[in-house]
Short mmCIF file of C-alpha atoms and ligand atoms in Angstrom, two decimals:
data_model
loop_
_atom_site.label_atom_id
_atom_site.label_comp_id
_atom_site.label_asym_id
_atom_site.label_seq_id
_atom_site.Cartn_x
_atom_site.Cartn_y
_atom_site.Cartn_z
CA MET A 1445 54.76 137.69 10.94
CA ALA A 1446 55.01 137.27 14.70
CA SER A 1447 58.56 137.03 16.00
CA PHE A 1448 59.78 133.95 17.81
CA ALA A 1449 60.05 136.03 21.00
CA SER A 1450 56.44 137.15 20.81
CA LEU A 1451 55.26 133.59 20.07
CA LEU A 1452 57.24 132.31 23.03
CA CYS A 1453 55.83 135.08 25.17
CA ALA A 1454 52.29 134.16 24.10
CA ALA A 1455 52.94 130.48 24.88
CA LEU A 1456 54.27 131.33 28.31
CA THR A 1457 51.32 133.62 29.00
CA GLN A 1458 48.99 130.81 27.98
CA ALA A 1459 50.84 128.35 30.27
CA GLU A 1460 50.50 130.82 33.12
CA THR A 1461 46.80 131.32 32.45
CA LEU A 1462 46.17 127.58 32.35
CA PHE A 1463 48.60 126.85 35.19
CA ASP A 1464 50.05 124.11 33.04
CA TYR A 1465 53.52 123.07 34.22
CA GLN A 1466 54.04 121.21 30.92
CA LEU A 1467 55.79 118.38 32.75
CA GLN A 1468 57.89 116.17 30.50
CA PRO A 1469 59.28 112.99 32.08
CA VAL A 1470 62.70 112.04 30.73
CA GLN A 1471 63.63 108.36 30.98
CA VAL A 1472 67.08 108.03 32.58
CA ALA A 1473 67.27 104.27 33.26
CA GLU A 1474 65.10 101.18 32.97
CA GLY A 1475 61.72 102.04 34.52
CA THR A 1476 63.12 105.33 35.84
CA TRP A 1477 62.24 108.89 34.87
CA VAL A 1478 63.16 112.40 35.93
CA VAL A 1479 60.81 115.36 35.50
CA PRO A 1480 63.21 118.30 35.19
CA GLY A 1481 62.52 121.76 36.53
CA VAL A 1482 63.90 125.04 35.20
CA PRO A 1483 67.14 126.55 36.61
CA GLU A 1484 65.33 129.51 38.19
CA ASP A 1485 64.01 130.71 41.52
CA PHE A 1486 60.27 130.44 42.36
CA SER A 1487 58.26 132.83 40.20
CA ARG A 1488 54.83 133.54 38.75
CA SER A 1489 56.00 132.28 35.36
CA ASN A 1490 57.40 128.91 36.51
CA GLY A 1491 54.95 128.24 39.37
CA GLY A 1492 57.77 126.78 41.46
CA ASN A 1493 58.72 124.13 38.91
CA ILE A 1494 62.44 124.50 39.64
CA VAL A 1495 63.27 121.03 40.91
CA ASN A 1496 64.01 117.53 39.61
CA ILE A 1497 61.33 115.04 40.60
CA GLY A 1498 62.02 111.34 40.01
CA PHE A 1499 59.80 108.30 39.67
CA ILE A 1500 60.48 104.58 39.45
CA GLU A 1501 58.23 101.82 38.15
CA THR A 1502 58.37 98.78 40.44
CA SER A 1503 56.36 95.55 40.32
CA ALA A 1504 54.14 96.99 43.09
CA GLY A 1505 53.56 100.37 41.41
CA VAL A 1506 55.31 103.71 40.97
CA VAL A 1507 57.49 105.30 43.67
CA LEU A 1508 58.00 109.07 43.57
CA ILE A 1509 61.20 110.73 44.69
CA ASP A 1510 59.83 114.06 46.00
CA THR A 1511 56.41 115.42 45.06
CA GLY A 1512 57.02 118.94 43.69
CA PRO A 1513 56.12 122.49 44.73
CA SER A 1514 52.29 122.60 44.75
CA LEU A 1515 49.00 120.72 44.62
CA ARG A 1516 48.58 121.57 40.93
CA TYR A 1517 52.07 120.24 40.22
CA ALA A 1518 51.27 116.95 41.96
CA GLN A 1519 48.03 116.53 40.01
CA GLN A 1520 49.90 117.15 36.76
CA LEU A 1521 52.72 114.86 37.89
CA GLU A 1522 50.25 112.02 38.32
CA ALA A 1523 48.98 112.65 34.77
CA ALA A 1524 52.55 112.76 33.43
CA VAL A 1525 53.35 109.45 35.15
CA ALA A 1526 50.24 107.93 33.58
CA ARG A 1527 51.51 108.90 30.12
CA VAL A 1528 54.56 106.60 30.47
CA THR A 1529 53.30 103.72 32.63
CA SER A 1530 49.99 102.08 33.44
CA GLN A 1531 51.14 101.41 37.02
CA PRO A 1532 49.56 103.54 39.76
CA ILE A 1533 51.62 105.69 42.12
CA VAL A 1534 51.92 103.77 45.40
CA ALA A 1535 54.44 105.70 47.54
CA ALA A 1536 56.70 108.73 47.75
CA ILE A 1537 60.09 109.25 49.35
CA ILE A 1538 60.94 112.84 50.31
CA THR A 1539 64.61 113.85 50.28
CA HIS A 1540 64.44 116.89 52.62
CA HIS A 1541 62.13 119.58 53.95
CA HIS A 1542 62.51 122.36 51.36
CA PRO A 1543 59.06 123.08 49.96
CA ASP A 1544 59.75 122.60 46.24
CA HIS A 1545 60.37 118.95 47.15
CA TRP A 1546 57.20 118.14 49.14
CA PHE A 1547 54.35 120.62 48.66
CA GLY A 1548 52.77 118.08 46.29
CA ASN A 1549 52.31 115.65 49.23
CA GLN A 1550 48.72 116.78 49.73
CA HIS A 1551 47.66 115.04 46.51
CA PHE A 1552 49.22 111.75 47.64
CA LYS A 1553 48.33 111.87 51.32
CA THR A 1554 46.46 108.54 51.34
CA LEU A 1555 49.70 106.79 50.28
CA PRO A 1556 52.80 106.16 52.39
CA ILE A 1557 54.97 109.28 52.13
CA TYR A 1558 58.37 108.52 53.63
CA ALA A 1559 60.91 110.94 55.11
CA LEU A 1560 63.62 111.00 57.76
CA PRO A 1561 62.28 111.81 61.27
CA GLU A 1562 64.16 115.16 61.41
CA THR A 1563 62.69 116.06 58.01
CA LEU A 1564 59.18 115.28 59.29
CA GLY A 1565 59.74 117.62 62.25
CA ALA A 1566 61.05 120.40 60.04
CA MET A 1567 58.05 120.04 57.69
CA VAL A 1568 55.70 120.48 60.66
CA ASN A 1569 57.63 123.43 62.07
CA GLU A 1570 58.31 125.33 58.87
CA GLY A 1571 55.49 124.35 56.53
CA ASP A 1572 53.32 127.41 57.15
CA ASN A 1573 56.21 129.82 56.70
CA PHE A 1574 57.19 128.10 53.48
CA ALA A 1575 53.59 128.30 52.26
CA ASP A 1576 53.44 132.07 52.91
CA ASN A 1577 56.63 132.47 50.95
CA LEU A 1578 55.57 130.33 47.99
CA TYR A 1579 52.13 131.90 47.69
CA ARG A 1580 53.88 135.29 47.59
CA MET A 1581 56.45 134.22 45.00
CA SER A 1582 54.41 131.89 42.76
CA GLY A 1583 50.92 133.35 43.13
CA ASP A 1584 47.89 131.42 41.86
CA TRP A 1585 49.92 128.38 40.86
CA MET A 1586 49.79 127.59 44.58
CA ARG A 1587 46.00 127.78 44.90
CA SER A 1588 44.53 125.27 47.40
CA THR A 1589 47.99 123.93 48.29
CA GLU A 1590 48.24 123.07 51.98
CA PRO A 1591 51.53 121.96 53.53
CA THR A 1592 51.08 118.25 54.19
CA PRO A 1593 54.04 116.70 56.00
CA ALA A 1594 55.16 113.19 55.15
CA ASN A 1595 53.28 110.52 57.11
CA THR A 1596 55.84 107.72 57.59
CA ALA A 1597 59.22 108.09 59.31
CA LEU A 1598 62.12 106.15 57.82
CA ALA A 1599 64.03 104.18 60.41
CA ASP A 1600 65.88 101.53 58.40
CA ASN A 1601 68.72 101.74 55.91
CA THR A 1602 66.76 100.12 53.13
CA LEU A 1603 63.20 100.21 51.83
CA SER A 1604 61.82 97.51 49.55
CA ILE A 1605 58.84 98.28 47.33
CA GLY A 1606 57.82 95.56 44.89
CA ASP A 1607 60.93 94.22 43.18
CA HIS A 1608 63.06 97.31 43.96
CA THR A 1609 65.28 97.83 46.97
CA PHE A 1610 66.18 101.40 47.82
CA GLN A 1611 69.25 102.09 49.91
CA LEU A 1612 68.57 105.05 52.20
CA ILE A 1613 71.67 107.15 52.86
CA LYS A 1614 71.11 109.53 55.76
CA LEU A 1615 73.21 112.66 55.42
CA LYS A 1616 72.89 116.36 56.30
CA GLY A 1617 74.43 119.76 55.72
CA HIS A 1618 72.17 121.22 53.04
CA THR A 1619 69.48 120.96 55.74
CA VAL A 1620 69.11 119.28 59.13
CA ALA A 1621 68.51 115.94 57.35
CA ASP A 1622 69.22 115.11 53.72
CA LEU A 1623 68.28 111.72 52.35
CA ALA A 1624 70.04 110.30 49.32
CA VAL A 1625 68.23 107.35 47.72
CA LEU A 1626 70.10 104.70 45.74
CA ASP A 1627 67.92 102.38 43.68
CA THR A 1628 70.02 99.22 43.93
CA ASN A 1629 68.21 97.70 40.93
CA THR A 1630 69.39 100.36 38.48
CA GLY A 1631 72.24 102.16 40.25
CA VAL A 1632 70.43 105.51 39.98
CA LEU A 1633 71.31 107.76 42.93
CA PHE A 1634 68.80 110.48 43.78
CA ALA A 1635 71.02 112.92 45.68
CA GLY A 1636 68.39 115.53 46.56
CA ASP A 1637 69.80 118.99 47.18
CA LEU A 1638 73.11 117.73 48.49
CA ALA A 1639 74.07 117.99 44.81
CA PHE A 1640 73.38 120.85 42.42
CA ASP A 1641 74.78 121.17 38.91
CA GLN A 1642 75.31 124.45 37.06
CA ARG A 1643 72.89 126.14 39.45
CA ALA A 1644 74.08 127.86 42.61
CA PRO A 1645 73.35 125.80 45.74
CA THR A 1646 70.89 127.28 48.23
CA THR A 1647 72.03 127.72 51.82
CA PRO A 1648 69.18 128.95 54.08
CA HIS A 1649 69.51 125.88 56.32
CA ALA A 1650 73.07 124.92 55.44
CA ASP A 1651 76.03 123.92 57.55
CA ILE A 1652 78.79 124.07 54.97
CA ASP A 1653 81.38 121.87 56.73
CA THR A 1654 78.78 119.15 57.30
CA TRP A 1655 77.60 119.48 53.71
CA LEU A 1656 81.16 119.07 52.39
CA ALA A 1657 81.55 115.88 54.47
CA SER A 1658 78.26 114.59 53.02
CA LEU A 1659 79.55 115.24 49.49
CA ASP A 1660 82.52 112.98 50.32
CA SER A 1661 80.06 110.28 51.42
CA LEU A 1662 78.07 110.67 48.19
CA GLY A 1663 81.29 110.32 46.21
CA ASP A 1664 81.98 106.97 47.89
CA ILE A 1665 78.68 105.48 46.66
CA ASP A 1666 78.83 103.11 43.70
CA TYR A 1667 76.18 104.63 41.40
CA ARG A 1668 75.59 104.51 37.66
CA LEU A 1669 73.73 107.81 37.37
CA LEU A 1670 73.49 110.70 39.81
CA VAL A 1671 70.31 112.80 39.77
CA PRO A 1672 70.92 116.13 41.52
CA GLY A 1673 68.07 118.06 43.13
CA HIS A 1674 68.65 120.82 40.60
CA GLY A 1675 70.59 120.39 37.33
CA GLN A 1676 71.21 117.65 34.80
CA PRO A 1677 71.49 113.97 35.76
CA ALA A 1678 74.90 112.55 34.80
CA PRO A 1679 76.79 109.24 35.05
CA ASP A 1680 79.79 110.93 36.68
CA ASP A 1681 80.40 113.09 39.76
CA ARG A 1682 80.12 116.49 38.07
CA ALA A 1683 77.28 117.65 40.34
CA ILE A 1684 79.24 116.64 43.46
CA GLN A 1685 82.31 118.50 42.15
CA PHE A 1686 80.31 121.58 41.16
CA THR A 1687 78.66 121.74 44.57
CA ARG A 1688 81.93 121.15 46.43
CA HIS A 1689 83.79 123.86 44.47
CA TYR A 1690 80.96 126.33 44.95
CA LEU A 1691 80.69 125.71 48.71
CA LEU A 1692 84.47 125.98 49.21
CA TRP A 1693 84.53 129.27 47.28
CA LEU A 1694 81.56 130.59 49.25
CA GLN A 1695 83.05 129.55 52.59
CA ASN A 1696 86.44 131.14 51.81
CA LEU A 1697 84.83 134.31 50.50
CA LEU A 1698 82.70 134.74 53.63
CA ARG A 1699 85.57 133.97 56.01
CA GLN A 1700 88.05 136.27 54.32
CA SER A 1701 85.50 139.06 54.07
CA ALA A 1702 84.66 138.75 57.77
CA GLN A 1703 88.35 138.88 58.67
CA VAL A 1704 88.94 142.15 56.84
CA GLY A 1705 85.67 143.60 58.13
CA ASP A 1706 83.76 143.90 54.84
CA VAL A 1707 80.13 144.95 55.22
CA PRO A 1708 77.49 142.62 53.68
CA THR A 1709 76.91 144.82 50.61
CA ASP A 1710 80.64 144.54 49.79
CA VAL A 1711 80.47 140.75 49.97
CA ILE A 1712 77.33 140.53 47.84
CA ASN A 1713 79.13 142.44 45.09
CA LYS A 1714 82.37 140.43 45.06
CA PRO A 1715 83.45 139.08 41.66
CA ILE A 1716 82.03 135.71 40.62
CA PRO A 1717 84.83 133.27 39.62
CA ALA A 1718 84.96 132.23 35.97
CA ALA A 1719 84.08 128.64 36.96
CA PHE A 1720 80.60 129.74 38.05
CA GLN A 1721 79.82 132.46 35.55
CA GLU A 1722 77.86 130.13 33.28
CA ALA A 1723 75.86 128.70 36.19
CA SER A 1724 72.38 129.95 37.10
CA LEU A 1725 71.50 132.20 40.04
CA VAL A 1726 75.03 132.61 41.40
CA ARG A 1727 74.70 136.32 42.22
CA GLU A 1728 71.20 135.79 43.65
CA GLU A 1729 72.24 132.89 45.86
CA LEU A 1730 75.39 134.70 46.96
CA SER A 1731 73.18 137.57 48.17
CA ARG A 1732 70.99 135.13 50.10
CA SER A 1733 73.94 133.25 51.54
CA VAL A 1734 75.45 136.51 52.79
CA ILE A 1735 72.17 137.31 54.53
CA HIS A 1736 71.91 133.81 56.11
CA LEU A 1737 75.51 133.02 56.91
CA TYR A 1738 77.51 136.24 57.16
CA PRO A 1739 76.17 137.69 60.44
CA GLY A 1740 77.28 134.54 62.33
CA LEU A 1741 80.76 134.69 60.79
CA GLU A 1742 81.08 138.42 61.52
CA ALA A 1743 80.10 137.79 65.15
CA ASN A 1744 82.64 134.94 65.45
CA THR A 1745 85.41 137.02 63.97
CA LEU A 1746 84.56 139.94 66.23
CA SER A 1747 84.58 137.79 69.37
CA THR A 1748 87.90 136.16 68.34
CA HIS A 1749 89.44 139.60 67.89
CA LYS A 1750 88.07 140.70 71.25
CA GLN A 1751 89.44 137.63 72.97
CA GLY A 1752 92.77 138.27 71.34
CA GLY A 1753 92.73 141.77 72.73
CA TYR A 1754 92.12 140.59 76.27
CA ASN A 1755 94.84 137.93 76.24
ZN1 LIG B 218 66.79 122.16 49.24
#
């Protein structure tokens, strides 16, 4: 008899062959669903399905919160939406410019796709680089995907679609512009990648102090459910707390290491605190964060020491 592992392996191989993301919308509030991704990095087995995508049924049709990592994903997302509502998709709101959140735009390009102006600019500037990276990491899942920036800049603090009013909370720190979206009808807060839960936050475009301030702002919002960009939705602030604790640990680790003159390989191999040992991708993201953030800190520390020497 075939073992469970070999059956699972066969199922995964079949999913890869068919490029079937097996999207399963989970209802989280009235007329509101989240399509959860896996707590992994982009790969040829997950096709980039690593992110939470949301959608809301309004009286004017369905609004997407982010569009996913590829054209195939977006096509399958539309089919998954059609399994739970007869309403058509009429608009998308993009939280920030990281590609897992908007490379599905191409499939919805005739609809209004909203984003903050700085996010639009970053999509234009970085889309091709992101595409190179995702084709390399996810392979044929990406076939025919072309980076398609959002087409409508958000200027106001609210957006009304049908009978729903979305409060648009403009923050930053994870990237140059991070949009949190509060559906005032249901109290569901889509926090984008300002909030991660039980998955190490990514920092390639991060400013940690700014991000920490944005987490304080998120914490002040009166929400009933918080949907993080990666990790489980929850009615409490666990994703905010997880992200804050992780960023403070990372910031202290990098600063202290720079002060004692550790080389990057030392920092990458530092012990992971017990609080994060159960979380996904901590060692991997620490390695990346050291590559992105450590050279700047080393340079600052060096110049401070030099100045001290001259004074
Ligand atoms: Zn992101």
